[in-house]
Coordinates of C-alpha atoms in Angstrom, one line a residue:
Chain A
X1453 CA 21.4 4.1 16.0
X1454 CA 23.1 6.5 18.2
X1455 CA 23.1 6.2 22.1
X1456 CA 23.0 9.7 22.1
X1457 CA 20.2 10.3 20.4
X1458 CA 17.7 12.5 22.7
X1459 CA 15.3 10.4 21.3
X1460 CA 16.5 7.6 22.7
X1461 CA 14.2 7.1 25.9
X1462 CA 11.1 7.6 23.2
X1463 CA 11.9 4.3 21.1
X1464 CA 9.7 1.9 20.6
X1465 CA 8.8 -0.5 24.2
X1466 CA 7.4 -3.5 24.6
X1467 CA 3.5 -3.0 24.7
X1468 CA 2.6 -6.2 26.0
X1469 CA 3.9 -9.6 27.2
X1470 CA 2.6 -12.6 26.8
X1471 CA 2.8 -16.5 28.2
X1472 CA 3.4 -18.4 25.0
X1473 CA 1.2 -21.4 25.1
X1474 CA 4.0 -23.9 24.8
X1475 CA 6.0 -22.1 28.2
X1476 CA 9.6 -21.9 25.5
X1477 CA 9.1 -25.9 24.9
X1478 CA 10.0 -27.2 21.5
X1479 CA 12.6 -24.2 20.8
X1480 CA 16.1 -24.6 19.5
X1481 CA 17.7 -24.2 22.2
X1482 CA 18.8 -20.8 23.0
X1483 CA 16.8 -19.1 20.3
X1484 CA 14.4 -17.7 23.2
X1485 CA 14.7 -14.9 25.5
X1486 CA 11.8 -14.2 27.8
X1487 CA 11.6 -11.6 30.0
X1488 CA 12.3 -12.0 34.3
X1489 CA 8.5 -12.6 33.9
X1490 CA 9.2 -15.8 32.0
X1491 CA 7.1 -13.6 29.1
X1492 CA 7.3 -12.4 25.7
X1493 CA 8.1 -8.9 25.3
X1494 CA 6.0 -7.6 21.8
X1495 CA 6.5 -4.8 20.4
X1496 CA 4.0 -2.7 17.7
X1497 CA 4.4 -3.1 14.2
X1498 CA 6.6 -0.3 12.4
X1499 CA 5.5 0.8 9.5
X1500 CA 7.9 -1.0 7.5
X1501 CA 6.2 -4.6 8.8
X1502 CA 2.9 -3.2 7.9
X1503 CA 4.4 -2.4 4.5
X1504 CA 5.2 -6.3 4.1
X1505 CA 2.3 -7.3 5.9
X1506 CA -0.1 -5.8 3.6
X1507 CA 1.8 -6.4 0.4
X1508 CA 2.3 -10.2 1.0
X1509 CA 4.3 -12.7 0.7
X1510 CA 4.1 -14.1 -3.0
X1511 CA 6.3 -17.2 -2.7
X1512 CA 4.4 -18.5 0.9
X1513 CA 7.7 -18.9 2.5
X1514 CA 6.7 -17.3 5.5
X1515 CA 9.8 -14.8 5.2
X1516 CA 7.3 -11.6 6.2
X1517 CA 5.8 -13.7 9.2
X1518 CA 9.5 -14.4 10.3
X1519 CA 11.0 -11.0 9.6
X1520 CA 7.4 -9.2 11.4
X1521 CA 7.9 -11.6 14.3
X1522 CA 11.9 -10.5 14.6
X1523 CA 10.9 -6.9 14.5
X1524 CA 7.5 -7.0 17.2
X1525 CA 9.7 -10.3 19.4
X1526 CA 12.7 -9.7 19.9
X1527 CA 13.2 -11.9 22.7
X1528 CA 12.5 -14.9 19.3
X1529 CA 16.0 -15.2 17.7
X1530 CA 14.8 -17.9 15.2
X1531 CA 11.1 -17.2 14.0
X1532 CA 11.2 -19.9 11.5
X1533 CA 11.6 -22.8 14.7
X1534 CA 8.3 -21.0 16.1
X1535 CA 6.3 -24.7 16.7
X1536 CA 2.4 -24.1 15.2
X1537 CA 0.9 -23.9 18.8
X1538 CA 2.5 -20.4 19.6
X1539 CA 2.0 -18.9 16.4
X1540 CA -1.7 -17.8 16.9
X1541 CA -1.0 -16.6 20.0
X1542 CA 2.3 -14.4 18.5
X1543 CA 0.2 -12.8 16.0
X1544 CA -2.4 -12.0 18.1
X1545 CA -0.4 -10.4 20.1
X1546 CA 1.3 -8.2 17.7
X1547 CA -1.9 -7.1 16.3
X1548 CA -3.0 -5.8 20.0
X1549 CA 0.3 -4.4 20.0
X1550 CA 0.1 -2.3 17.2
X1551 CA -3.4 -1.7 16.3
X1552 CA -5.4 -2.4 19.7
X1553 CA -7.5 -5.0 20.8
X1554 CA -10.4 -4.7 18.8
X1555 CA -10.1 -7.0 16.0
X1556 CA -12.6 -7.2 13.3
X1557 CA -12.9 -11.0 12.1
X1558 CA -14.9 -12.3 9.0
X1559 CA -16.3 -15.9 9.7
X1560 CA -17.3 -18.2 7.6
X1561 CA -21.0 -19.4 8.1
X1562 CA -21.0 -23.3 7.9
X1563 CA -22.4 -25.0 5.6
X1564 CA -23.0 -21.9 3.1
X1565 CA -21.0 -19.6 0.9
X1566 CA -22.1 -16.9 3.6
X1567 CA -19.8 -14.7 5.6
X1568 CA -20.4 -12.6 8.7
X1569 CA -18.1 -9.8 10.7
X1570 CA -18.0 -10.4 13.8
X1571 CA -15.8 -8.0 16.6
X1572 CA -13.8 -9.3 19.4
X1573 CA -11.5 -8.3 21.9
X1574 CA -8.0 -9.5 21.5
X1575 CA -6.7 -8.9 25.1
X1576 CA -9.9 -11.1 26.2
X1577 CA -9.0 -13.8 23.4
X1578 CA -5.8 -13.9 25.1
X1579 CA -6.8 -13.8 28.4
X1580 CA -9.7 -16.5 28.5
X1581 CA -7.5 -19.4 26.1
X1582 CA -5.5 -20.6 29.0
X1583 CA -3.0 -22.5 27.2
X1584 CA -0.4 -24.7 28.6
X1585 CA 2.6 -27.2 26.7
X1586 CA 1.1 -29.6 29.8
X1587 CA -2.3 -29.9 26.9
X1588 CA 0.0 -30.9 24.4
X1589 CA -0.3 -35.4 24.3
X1590 CA 3.0 -36.6 22.8
X1591 CA 2.8 -39.6 23.1
X1592 CA -0.1 -42.0 20.6
X1593 CA 0.5 -45.9 21.3
X1594 CA -1.2 -48.4 19.0
X1595 CA -1.5 -51.8 19.2
X1596 CA -2.4 -54.1 16.7
X1597 CA -4.0 -58.1 16.5
X1598 CA -0.9 -59.5 17.5
X1599 CA -0.4 -57.6 20.4
X1600 CA 2.6 -55.6 19.1
X1601 CA 2.6 -51.9 19.9
X1602 CA 3.8 -48.9 18.0
X1603 CA 4.7 -46.1 20.3
X1604 CA 5.2 -42.4 18.8
X1605 CA 6.1 -39.3 20.7
X1606 CA 4.8 -36.5 18.6
X1607 CA 6.1 -32.8 18.6
X1608 CA 3.8 -29.6 17.0
X1609 CA 6.0 -28.9 13.7
X1610 CA 7.9 -25.7 13.6
X1611 CA 6.5 -22.8 11.4
X1612 CA 9.0 -23.1 8.2
X1613 CA 7.5 -26.5 7.9
X1614 CA 4.4 -25.1 8.3
X1615 CA 4.7 -22.6 4.9
X1616 CA 7.4 -25.2 3.4
X1617 CA 4.0 -27.5 3.1
X1618 CA 1.8 -24.8 2.4
X1619 CA 3.8 -24.0 -0.5
X1620 CA 3.9 -27.3 -2.0
X1621 CA -0.4 -27.9 -1.4
X1622 CA -0.3 -24.3 -3.2
X1623 CA 1.8 -25.3 -5.9
X1624 CA -0.1 -29.2 -7.0
X1625 CA -3.6 -27.3 -6.6
X1626 CA -2.8 -25.0 -9.2
X1627 CA -1.0 -27.7 -11.1
X1628 CA -4.7 -29.5 -10.8
X1629 CA -6.4 -26.3 -11.6
X1630 CA -4.0 -26.2 -14.6
X1631 CA -4.9 -29.5 -16.1
X1632 CA -8.6 -29.6 -14.8
X1633 CA -11.0 -27.4 -17.6
X1634 CA -14.7 -27.6 -18.4
X1635 CA -14.5 -31.1 -16.2
X1636 CA -11.8 -32.5 -18.3
X1637 CA -8.5 -33.5 -17.8
X1638 CA -5.9 -32.4 -20.5
X1639 CA -2.4 -34.2 -19.2
X1640 CA -3.5 -37.3 -17.0
X1641 CA -0.2 -37.7 -16.4
X1642 CA 0.0 -34.1 -14.4
X1643 CA -3.0 -35.1 -12.9
X1644 CA -1.8 -38.3 -11.3
X1645 CA 1.4 -36.8 -10.0
X1646 CA -0.1 -33.9 -8.2
X1647 CA -2.8 -35.9 -7.0
X1648 CA 0.1 -38.6 -5.9
X1649 CA 2.1 -35.2 -4.5
X1650 CA -0.8 -34.4 -2.1
X1651 CA -1.2 -37.9 -0.4
X1652 CA 2.7 -37.7 -0.1
X1653 CA 2.0 -34.2 1.5
X1654 CA -0.3 -36.3 3.9
X1655 CA 2.8 -38.5 5.1
X1656 CA 5.2 -36.4 5.2
X1657 CA 3.9 -33.8 7.2
X1658 CA 2.8 -36.5 9.4
X1659 CA 6.5 -37.4 9.5
X1660 CA 8.1 -34.2 10.2
X1661 CA 6.0 -34.3 13.6
X1662 CA 7.3 -37.6 14.8
X1663 CA 9.9 -37.1 17.3
X1664 CA 10.4 -41.1 17.6
X1665 CA 8.8 -44.5 17.0
X1666 CA 9.8 -47.4 19.4
X1667 CA 8.0 -50.7 18.3
X1668 CA 7.3 -53.1 21.5
X1669 CA 6.5 -56.8 20.1
X1670 CA 3.6 -59.1 22.7
X1671 CA 6.5 -60.7 24.3
X1672 CA 8.1 -56.9 25.2
X1673 CA 10.7 -57.3 23.0
X1674 CA 12.1 -54.1 21.5
X1675 CA 12.4 -54.3 17.3
X1676 CA 12.7 -50.5 17.2
X1677 CA 13.7 -47.5 18.7
X1678 CA 13.9 -44.6 15.9
X1679 CA 14.9 -40.9 16.9
X1680 CA 14.6 -38.6 14.8
X1681 CA 17.6 -36.7 15.1
X1682 CA 19.3 -39.6 13.8
X1683 CA 19.7 -39.1 9.7
X1684 CA 19.0 -43.3 10.0
X1685 CA 16.5 -43.5 11.5
X1686 CA 14.9 -40.5 9.6
X1687 CA 15.0 -42.5 6.7
X1688 CA 13.2 -45.3 9.0
X1689 CA 10.4 -43.2 10.6
X1690 CA 9.2 -42.4 6.5
X1691 CA 9.6 -46.1 5.3
X1692 CA 7.3 -47.2 8.4
X1693 CA 4.5 -44.5 8.0
X1694 CA 4.7 -45.2 4.2
X1695 CA 4.1 -48.9 4.9
X1696 CA 1.6 -48.2 7.5
X1697 CA -1.7 -49.7 7.7
X1698 CA -4.2 -46.4 6.8
X1699 CA -6.5 -47.2 9.5
X1700 CA -3.2 -46.4 11.9
X1701 CA -2.2 -43.9 9.6
X1702 CA -5.2 -41.9 10.5
X1703 CA -5.1 -42.5 14.6
X1704 CA -2.2 -40.3 14.0
X1705 CA -3.3 -37.8 12.1
X1706 CA -6.6 -38.2 14.2
X1707 CA -4.5 -37.3 16.9
X1708 CA -2.1 -34.5 15.9
X1709 CA -5.5 -32.8 14.8
X1710 CA -6.8 -32.7 18.2
X1711 CA -3.5 -32.0 19.9
X1712 CA -3.3 -28.9 17.5
X1713 CA -7.4 -27.8 18.2
X1714 CA -6.7 -27.8 21.6
X1715 CA -4.0 -24.6 20.7
X1716 CA -6.7 -22.1 18.4
X1717 CA -8.5 -19.4 19.0
X1718 CA -12.5 -19.7 18.9
X1719 CA -14.9 -17.6 18.2
X1720 CA -17.8 -17.3 20.3
X1721 CA -20.5 -19.3 20.0
X1722 CA -22.9 -17.6 16.5
X1723 CA -26.7 -17.6 16.9
X1724 CA -27.3 -17.9 12.9
X1725 CA -30.3 -15.3 11.2
X1726 CA -32.6 -17.0 9.3
X1727 CA -31.2 -16.3 6.0
X1728 CA -28.0 -18.3 7.2
X1729 CA -30.5 -21.1 8.3
X1730 CA -32.4 -21.1 4.8
X1731 CA -28.4 -21.2 3.1
X1732 CA -27.9 -24.4 5.2
X1733 CA -26.1 -23.0 8.6
X1734 CA -26.8 -24.7 11.5
X1735 CA -28.3 -22.6 14.2
X1736 CA -25.5 -22.4 16.4
X1737 CA -22.0 -22.2 15.3
X1738 CA -18.4 -21.8 16.3
X1739 CA -15.4 -21.2 14.9
X1740 CA -11.6 -21.2 14.7
X1741 CA -9.8 -17.9 14.4
X1742 CA -7.3 -17.2 12.1
X1743 CA -4.6 -14.7 12.5
X1744 CA -2.6 -15.3 9.2
X1745 CA -5.1 -13.5 7.0
X1746 CA -6.6 -10.7 5.4
X1747 CA -8.1 -10.3 9.0
X1748 CA -5.1 -9.3 10.7
X1749 CA -4.8 -6.0 9.6
X1750 CA -7.1 -3.1 10.2
X1751 CA -8.2 -1.8 6.7
X1752 CA -6.0 0.9 5.1
X1753 CA -7.5 4.4 4.8
Chain B
X264 CA 11.6 43.1 -23.3
X265 CA 7.7 45.0 -23.7
X266 CA 4.6 42.7 -22.0
X267 CA 1.0 43.4 -23.2
X268 CA 0.0 41.1 -20.1
X269 CA -1.1 43.6 -17.1
X270 CA -1.6 43.0 -13.1
X271 CA -4.3 40.6 -12.9
X272 CA -4.6 40.0 -9.4
X273 CA -2.7 39.9 -6.1
X274 CA -2.5 37.6 -3.5
X275 CA -0.9 36.5 -0.5
X276 CA 0.3 32.7 -0.6
X277 CA -0.2 30.3 2.3
X278 CA 2.6 29.7 3.6
X279 CA 2.7 33.7 3.8
X280 CA -0.3 33.8 5.6
X281 CA 0.8 31.5 8.4
X282 CA 3.9 33.2 9.0
X283 CA 2.6 36.4 9.4
X284 CA 3.9 38.3 6.2
X285 CA 1.3 40.1 4.4
X286 CA 2.8 41.7 1.0
X287 CA 1.8 38.9 -1.1
X288 CA 2.5 39.0 -5.2
X289 CA 1.7 40.4 -8.8
X290 CA -0.1 37.9 -10.4
X291 CA -0.3 37.9 -14.6
X292 CA -2.0 36.0 -17.1
X293 CA -0.5 33.5 -18.5
X294 CA 0.9 34.1 -21.7
X295 CA 1.1 32.9 -25.6
X296 CA 4.7 31.2 -24.2
X297 CA 3.6 29.4 -21.5
X298 CA 1.1 27.4 -24.1
X299 CA 4.0 25.5 -24.6
X300 CA 4.8 24.5 -21.2
X301 CA 2.0 23.1 -20.9
X302 CA 2.6 20.8 -24.2
X303 CA 6.0 19.8 -23.5
X304 CA 6.0 16.0 -22.4
X305 CA 9.6 16.1 -20.9
X306 CA 8.8 19.5 -18.7
X307 CA 5.7 18.0 -17.9
X308 CA 7.2 14.4 -17.3
X309 CA 9.6 16.3 -14.4
X310 CA 7.3 19.1 -13.2
X311 CA 9.6 21.9 -15.0
X312 CA 6.6 22.8 -16.6
X313 CA 4.8 24.6 -13.5
X314 CA 8.2 26.7 -12.6
X315 CA 7.8 28.1 -16.2
X316 CA 4.1 29.1 -15.6
X317 CA 4.6 29.8 -11.9
X318 CA 7.6 32.1 -13.1
X319 CA 6.0 33.5 -16.2
X320 CA 2.8 34.3 -14.3
X321 CA 4.5 35.6 -10.9
X322 CA 7.7 37.6 -12.0
X323 CA 8.9 38.0 -8.4
X324 CA 9.1 34.6 -7.6
X325 CA 12.4 33.6 -8.7
X326 CA 13.3 29.9 -8.2
X327 CA 9.6 28.3 -7.9
X328 CA 10.8 25.0 -7.1
X329 CA 11.9 26.0 -3.6
X330 CA 8.0 27.5 -2.9
X331 CA 6.6 24.8 -0.2
X332 CA 3.8 22.5 -1.5
X333 CA 1.0 23.7 0.5
X334 CA 0.6 26.6 -2.1
X335 CA 1.0 24.7 -5.1
X336 CA -2.6 23.9 -5.6
X337 CA -3.8 27.8 -4.5
X338 CA -0.7 29.4 -6.9
X339 CA -2.4 27.6 -9.6
X340 CA -6.0 28.3 -8.8
X341 CA -4.9 31.6 -8.7
X342 CA -2.9 31.8 -12.0
X343 CA -5.9 30.4 -13.6
X344 CA -8.4 33.2 -12.3
X345 CA -5.4 36.0 -13.3
X346 CA -5.8 34.1 -17.2
X347 CA -9.8 34.5 -17.2
X348 CA -9.7 30.8 -16.9
X349 CA -11.9 31.3 -13.6
X350 CA -14.8 28.5 -14.7
X351 CA -12.7 24.8 -15.3
X352 CA -14.3 22.6 -17.1
X353 CA -14.0 19.1 -16.1
X354 CA -15.0 15.5 -17.6
X355 CA -17.2 14.0 -14.2
X356 CA -17.5 10.3 -14.7
X357 CA -20.4 8.2 -13.3
X358 CA -18.7 4.9 -12.0
X359 CA -22.4 3.5 -12.0
X360 CA -23.6 4.1 -15.3
X361 CA -20.4 4.5 -16.7
X362 CA -21.8 8.5 -18.0
X363 CA -19.2 10.7 -19.1
X364 CA -20.8 14.6 -18.6
X365 CA -19.1 17.6 -18.2
X366 CA -18.6 19.9 -14.9
X367 CA -17.7 23.6 -14.4
X368 CA -16.2 24.7 -11.3
X369 CA -16.0 28.2 -10.6
X370 CA -13.0 28.5 -9.0
X371 CA -13.4 32.1 -7.3
X372 CA -15.9 30.1 -4.9
X373 CA -13.3 27.9 -3.5
X374 CA -10.2 30.5 -2.9
X375 CA -11.0 30.8 0.8
X376 CA -11.5 26.9 1.7
X377 CA -7.6 26.7 0.5
X378 CA -5.7 26.4 3.7
X379 CA -2.2 25.6 5.0
X380 CA -3.3 25.7 8.6
X381 CA -2.4 21.7 8.9
X382 CA 1.0 22.3 7.5
X383 CA 1.7 24.4 10.1
X384 CA 0.2 22.7 13.5
X385 CA 2.7 20.5 15.6
X386 CA 1.9 16.9 15.6
X387 CA 1.2 15.4 19.7
X388 CA 2.6 11.6 20.3
X389 CA 2.9 11.5 24.0
X390 CA 5.2 13.5 25.2
X391 CA 6.3 14.0 21.5
X392 CA 6.3 17.4 19.7
X393 CA 6.3 16.5 16.6
X394 CA 6.9 19.9 14.0
X395 CA 6.7 19.4 10.3
X396 CA 6.8 22.2 7.3
X397 CA 5.6 21.5 3.9
X398 CA 8.6 20.3 1.5
X399 CA 9.6 22.1 -1.1
X400 CA 8.0 21.6 -4.6
X401 CA 11.3 20.3 -5.6
X402 CA 11.0 18.0 -3.4
X403 CA 7.1 16.7 -3.5
X404 CA 7.9 16.5 -7.6
X405 CA 11.0 14.2 -6.5
X406 CA 8.8 12.2 -4.8
X407 CA 5.8 12.0 -7.4
X408 CA 8.1 11.2 -10.6
X409 CA 9.5 8.3 -8.5
X410 CA 6.3 7.5 -7.2
X411 CA 4.8 7.8 -11.0
X412 CA 8.1 5.4 -12.3
X413 CA 6.7 2.3 -9.9
X414 CA 2.9 3.1 -11.4
X415 CA 4.4 2.6 -14.7
X416 CA 6.0 -0.4 -13.3
X417 CA 3.4 -2.1 -11.8
X418 CA 0.8 -1.1 -14.9
X419 CA 3.8 -2.7 -17.1
X420 CA 4.2 -5.9 -15.1
X421 CA 0.6 -6.2 -14.5
X422 CA 0.3 -6.2 -18.2
X423 CA 3.8 -8.3 -19.9
X424 CA 5.0 -10.7 -16.5
X425 CA 3.5 -14.0 -16.0
X426 CA 1.8 -14.7 -12.8
X427 CA 4.4 -16.7 -11.1
X428 CA 7.2 -13.3 -12.3
X429 CA 4.0 -11.0 -11.4
X430 CA 3.6 -11.0 -7.8
X431 CA 6.8 -11.2 -6.6
X432 CA 7.7 -8.3 -8.5
X433 CA 4.8 -6.4 -7.3
X434 CA 5.0 -7.1 -3.8
X435 CA 8.6 -5.4 -4.4
X436 CA 7.2 -1.9 -6.1
X437 CA 4.1 -2.0 -3.8
X438 CA 6.6 -1.9 -1.7
X439 CA 8.5 1.3 -2.8
X440 CA 5.4 2.8 -3.1
X441 CA 4.5 2.4 -0.1
X442 CA 8.5 3.6 1.6
X443 CA 8.0 6.5 -0.6
X444 CA 4.7 7.7 0.9
X445 CA 7.0 7.1 4.4
X446 CA 9.7 9.0 3.3
X447 CA 7.7 12.4 2.5
X448 CA 5.9 11.8 5.7
X449 CA 9.8 12.0 7.4
X450 CA 10.8 14.7 5.1
X451 CA 7.9 16.8 6.5
X452 CA 9.2 16.8 10.0
X453 CA 11.5 19.7 10.9
X454 CA 12.0 19.1 14.4
X455 CA 10.6 16.6 17.6
X456 CA 10.6 18.9 20.9
X457 CA 11.5 16.3 24.1
X458 CA 11.3 17.6 27.5
X459 CA 11.7 21.2 26.7
X460 CA 14.1 20.7 24.4
X461 CA 14.3 20.1 20.1
X462 CA 15.7 17.8 18.0
X463 CA 16.0 19.0 14.8
X464 CA 19.0 16.5 13.5
X465 CA 18.0 14.8 11.0
X466 CA 19.8 11.5 11.8
X467 CA 18.1 11.1 15.2
X468 CA 14.6 11.8 13.8
X469 CA 15.3 9.3 10.6
X470 CA 16.5 7.0 13.4
X471 CA 13.3 7.8 15.8
X472 CA 11.1 7.5 12.9
X473 CA 12.3 4.3 11.6
X474 CA 11.8 2.5 14.6
X475 CA 7.8 4.1 15.5
X476 CA 5.0 1.9 15.8
X477 CA 3.2 1.6 12.8
X478 CA 0.2 3.8 14.3
X479 CA 2.1 6.7 15.6
X480 CA 3.6 6.6 11.9
X481 CA 0.1 6.2 10.7
X482 CA -1.1 9.3 13.0
X483 CA 1.8 11.6 11.4
X484 CA 0.6 10.2 7.6
X485 CA -2.6 11.1 8.3
X486 CA -2.0 14.2 9.5
X487 CA 0.0 15.1 6.5
X488 CA -2.5 13.8 4.5
X489 CA -5.2 16.0 5.6
X490 CA -2.6 18.8 5.3
X491 CA -2.3 18.2 1.3
X492 CA -6.4 18.2 1.6
X493 CA -7.0 21.7 2.8
X494 CA -4.1 22.9 0.6
X495 CA -6.0 21.8 -2.6
X496 CA -9.5 22.1 -4.2
X497 CA -12.4 20.4 -2.1
X498 CA -14.1 17.5 -3.9
X499 CA -16.7 17.4 -6.2
X500 CA -19.4 15.8 -4.7
X501 CA -22.4 15.7 -6.9
X502 CA -25.4 14.5 -8.7
X503 CA -25.1 12.0 -11.5
X504 CA -27.7 13.6 -13.6
X505 CA -28.7 10.3 -15.1
X506 CA -28.6 7.3 -12.3
X507 CA -28.2 10.0 -9.7
X508 CA -25.8 8.4 -7.5
X509 CA -23.2 10.1 -6.2
X510 CA -20.1 11.2 -8.0
X511 CA -17.3 12.0 -6.0
X512 CA -14.0 13.3 -7.6
X513 CA -10.7 15.3 -6.6
X514 CA -9.8 18.2 -9.1
X515 CA -6.0 18.3 -9.4
X516 CA -4.3 21.7 -10.8
X517 CA -1.0 20.6 -10.8
X518 CA -1.1 19.9 -14.3
X519 CA 2.3 17.7 -14.4
X520 CA 1.1 15.2 -12.2
X521 CA -2.3 14.5 -14.3
X522 CA -0.6 14.3 -17.2
X523 CA 2.2 11.3 -15.5
X524 CA -1.5 9.9 -14.9
X525 CA -2.5 9.8 -17.9
X526 CA 0.7 8.3 -19.1
X527 CA 0.4 5.3 -16.6
X528 CA -2.1 3.4 -18.5
X529 CA -1.4 4.1 -21.5
X530 CA 0.5 1.9 -24.2
X531 CA 3.8 2.8 -26.1
X532 CA 1.5 3.5 -29.0
X533 CA -0.4 5.4 -26.9
X534 CA 2.2 7.7 -25.6
X535 CA 3.4 8.4 -28.8
X536 CA 0.5 9.7 -30.2
X537 CA -0.1 12.0 -27.4
X538 CA 3.4 12.7 -27.8
X539 CA 3.2 13.7 -31.8
X540 CA -0.6 15.1 -30.9
X541 CA 1.4 17.7 -28.6
X542 CA 4.1 18.5 -31.1
X543 CA 1.3 19.4 -33.6
X544 CA -0.2 21.7 -31.4
X545 CA 2.6 23.8 -30.2
X546 CA 3.2 23.6 -34.4
X547 CA -0.4 25.4 -34.8
X548 CA 0.7 28.1 -32.1
X549 CA 3.9 28.8 -33.7
X550 CA 1.3 28.7 -36.7
X551 CA -1.0 31.6 -35.4
X552 CA 1.9 33.6 -34.3
X553 CA 3.5 33.6 -37.4
X554 CA -0.3 34.9 -38.8
X555 CA -0.3 37.8 -36.7
X556 CA 2.9 39.0 -37.1
X557 CA 2.6 38.3 -41.1
X558 CA -1.3 40.5 -40.4
X559 CA 0.8 43.0 -37.8
X560 CA 3.5 44.2 -40.5
X561 CA 6.0 44.5 -38.5
X562 CA 4.4 46.0 -35.8
X563 CA 4.6 43.3 -33.2
X564 CA 8.1 41.3 -32.8
X565 CA 8.4 37.2 -32.2
X566 CA 9.2 37.8 -28.5
X567 CA 6.6 40.4 -27.9
X568 CA 3.8 38.2 -29.8
X569 CA 5.2 35.6 -27.3
X570 CA 4.2 37.5 -25.1
X571 CA 0.7 37.9 -25.4
X572 CA -2.2 37.2 -23.5
X573 CA -5.2 34.9 -24.6
X574 CA -7.3 38.0 -24.4
X575 CA -4.5 40.1 -26.8
X576 CA -4.7 37.5 -29.1
X577 CA -8.2 37.3 -29.0
X578 CA -8.6 41.3 -29.7
X579 CA -6.1 40.9 -32.0
X580 CA -7.6 38.0 -34.0
X581 CA -10.7 40.7 -34.5
X582 CA -8.8 43.2 -35.7
X583 CA -7.4 41.0 -38.3
X584 CA -10.5 39.6 -39.0
X585 CA -12.7 43.0 -39.6
X586 CA -9.3 43.9 -41.9
X587 CA -9.3 41.4 -43.8
X588 CA -13.9 41.9 -44.2
X589 CA -12.7 45.5 -45.0
X590 CA -10.7 44.4 -47.7
X591 CA -12.8 42.0 -49.4
X592 CA -15.6 44.5 -48.7
X593 CA -13.7 47.3 -50.9
X594 CA -11.9 44.9 -53.3
X595 CA -8.6 46.2 -52.3
X596 CA -5.4 44.1 -52.2
X597 CA -4.8 42.5 -49.1
X598 CA -0.9 42.6 -48.8

């Protein structure tokens, strides 16, 4: 790009800046450049970004999202390491910077196959959700019947791991669809393998969120102090989780889900129509808003 | 070489009107030799057929490809009118009841609706004044051919590739198609006015355009799309005679583009069949010319016969038929 270009001062500028819900925590060192106010500058998408988003990412690698984030948030140097608590806010901000603050969402009416369209103000959404990294409770302690405690430190997953998991789950689902036809299983072995993979995925996603595990006996003796960064410890962390009582495993999973849900954008309360109620919908409901799907881009003319 | 064709229409092109030129051009009817241009696959594919027709009917245009694209549909409409083909027959398809039925368009009614005003109107983006101008028919053709290739490949992979390979390939092709669209926009920008200065350097304009936000680019694209629309025939908006639903259809007079569009969904066998059919139709024209030459007993040369218009042909055919009838009645030998 030439510096002599007389149009230089009309090049893309930040349209807005946001406070990241993570406040920059959980990013690799030196991979985040915030402005003087400690906010992340957001630029509008270019036509090239728009093309990428509209043509989708058939490999589910998240490559498209990373490229668009790199283009619209130059302050994020390693977009694939964005913690999951920040993804929605960043995408919402890019959407506002590119197409304005009025966004039409297609909401699935709970307990039915119906959908409804809702228009929301993106700026109000950003303002209304006062995210804070302190919302994320990173520790969970489980005490067994013998008084032995298992203390875990949990982290939000980075974006590349979320996409890798989505891809795996999609592939497993495809394999299952292939072997299940007309309610009969054509290949028992493939069926069993994919079911087992789905279980493994759930374990893997939980393991990937664990930063450390500390096991202390009822006599305060530390029998294990495992840290994720240490490759030897990582193997042991996986073994601990795999061998864990299902009740404890579920407790960790629930804790992670609860943390994640604190950072989720929600619709306003919706009142069901008589038709929706007749189809099984509750009278009032609200639902999670997602920015990765078809609602992200306005309709193409 | 003598031509039977005589001036039929005098027209000022749309871009000339915008530039204040009023001299205009004399437009002649299409001739028998032009019929070949409509039936030569290579010529249709590379868009040369349009140039051949324009050159033949508007002899003062030396390089038709260098005309601005805003004139193309208007010129073709003028040529149709000059060739006594002002009533175009199209087959409309009702999407709802799947019925096809013929619809006639009277071109004379639409001649005043063509306008190139939008092509010469600047676009204002904040402090920037984006000046645009219609690219040439040559440039437009290059884009149209590239777009055809992408569309054909998309059609091919949708028929022959498995899902796993199809999606990444389709993504690549769709990106290419979108990029072509933006490149056409960029080619339409001639200069950008900023702070009283005019930036005409292509590399500066491209630098600015490449990093432009999607809204700014879409504003330019919408303007150009509207400009293209205004230089074309208005959309047909009629009621289906069977199910009464509204049928909307656009009419394109660029027969090269229509040919390429037809090819997109065709199988290899269909394409070969179409080429064969075109070849046979060309032979038929030559055969008919030879019959006329024989019947005219040397009064016409081959070149002169090729320059006959369809009306001339009609008249000569009538004379020949009359002669055959007379000789048959009088039982004279037909030599």
